[in-house]
């Protein structure tokens, strides 16, 4: 015979409240069965087209195993009344656009209509917000850990760049060469991508 657990279902979503009474459920109840129970409390007999799917939070963690396993894993007592918070389950986001890389992306920064990415394959990429790949910057010998657009002026040990006309500059250092990529005004052209090598 399966043991029973005592639970109380609570929510912060006022459209989905049920009376806060203590309920008894089998100790091996799953989130699927909790969903059926909750929907029947909210709507009575529930047709499939009216079914709402919920997530359940107990002891600071989403329930993903049978209830008794979840409680035991959190070192809590099966004898007490457990307050389970529930909320509408939303589907995982689906990407609308994707910027394909050869390896893991470890850094991202954006400015205006430009996206800068750094990868574990030791490359930096510049993209337009429309998803068009503009430039790959190779040359690093280790994975990129972080990337950033820098504004106006950059100073390094071996190179100083000063006032790039208010444009935005990415300065990439490798070996003894520094490459500056500037987005902004140059020769009357706005929002172009320009680069120059300085030593």
mmCIF file of N, CA, C and O in Angstrom, residues 94-100 115 128-132:
data_model
loop_
_atom_site.group_PDB
_atom_site.id
_atom_site.type_symbol
_atom_site.label_atom_id
_atom_site.label_comp_id
_atom_site.label_asym_id
_atom_site.label_seq_id
_atom_site.Cartn_x
_atom_site.Cartn_y
_atom_site.Cartn_z
ATOM 1 N N UNK A 94 12.038 29.527 -28.222
ATOM 2 C CA UNK A 94 12.595 28.982 -29.456
ATOM 3 C C UNK A 94 13.328 30.104 -30.174
ATOM 4 O O UNK A 94 12.828 31.232 -30.240
ATOM 5 N N UNK A 95 14.513 29.826 -30.681
ATOM 6 C CA UNK A 95 15.275 30.897 -31.328
ATOM 7 C C UNK A 95 14.605 31.358 -32.619
ATOM 8 O O UNK A 95 14.109 30.547 -33.392
ATOM 9 N N UNK A 96 14.557 32.666 -32.802
ATOM 10 C CA UNK A 96 14.020 33.219 -34.039
ATOM 11 C C UNK A 96 15.124 33.366 -35.075
ATOM 12 O O UNK A 96 14.876 33.296 -36.261
ATOM 13 N N UNK A 97 16.312 33.610 -34.594
ATOM 14 C CA UNK A 97 17.457 33.744 -35.480
ATOM 15 C C UNK A 97 18.664 33.209 -34.738
ATOM 16 O O UNK A 97 18.739 33.271 -33.531
ATOM 17 N N UNK A 98 19.616 32.650 -35.447
ATOM 18 C CA UNK A 98 20.753 32.081 -34.793
ATOM 19 C C UNK A 98 22.026 32.456 -35.539
ATOM 20 O O UNK A 98 22.013 32.549 -36.753
ATOM 21 N N UNK A 99 23.056 32.723 -34.787
ATOM 22 C CA UNK A 99 24.360 33.045 -35.351
ATOM 23 C C UNK A 99 25.236 31.812 -35.163
ATOM 24 O O UNK A 99 25.661 31.500 -34.056
ATOM 25 N N UNK A 100 25.478 31.095 -36.239
ATOM 26 C CA UNK A 100 26.174 29.815 -36.170
ATOM 27 C C UNK A 100 27.679 30.036 -35.982
ATOM 28 O O UNK A 100 28.311 30.796 -36.711
ATOM 29 N N UNK A 115 26.941 43.095 -33.380
ATOM 30 C CA UNK A 115 27.082 42.064 -32.350
ATOM 31 C C UNK A 115 28.520 41.549 -32.402
ATOM 32 O O UNK A 115 29.028 41.241 -33.479
ATOM 33 N N UNK A 128 26.136 41.674 -37.981
ATOM 34 C CA UNK A 128 25.090 42.682 -37.971
ATOM 35 C C UNK A 128 23.906 42.127 -37.205
ATOM 36 O O UNK A 128 23.753 40.908 -37.084
ATOM 37 N N UNK A 129 23.037 42.995 -36.674
ATOM 38 C CA UNK A 129 21.870 42.504 -35.949
ATOM 39 C C UNK A 129 20.887 41.788 -36.874
ATOM 40 O O UNK A 129 19.979 41.116 -36.401
ATOM 41 N N UNK A 130 21.093 41.916 -38.167
ATOM 42 C CA UNK A 130 20.281 41.179 -39.130
ATOM 43 C C UNK A 130 20.760 39.740 -39.272
ATOM 44 O O UNK A 130 20.175 38.950 -40.010
ATOM 45 N N UNK A 131 21.841 39.361 -38.554
ATOM 46 C CA UNK A 131 22.367 38.005 -38.589
ATOM 47 C C UNK A 131 23.451 37.787 -39.628
ATOM 48 O O UNK A 131 23.998 36.695 -39.738
ATOM 49 N N UNK A 132 23.793 38.828 -40.382
ATOM 50 C CA UNK A 132 24.828 38.687 -41.404
ATOM 51 C C UNK A 132 26.215 38.737 -40.771
ATOM 52 O O UNK A 132 26.531 39.641 -40.001
#
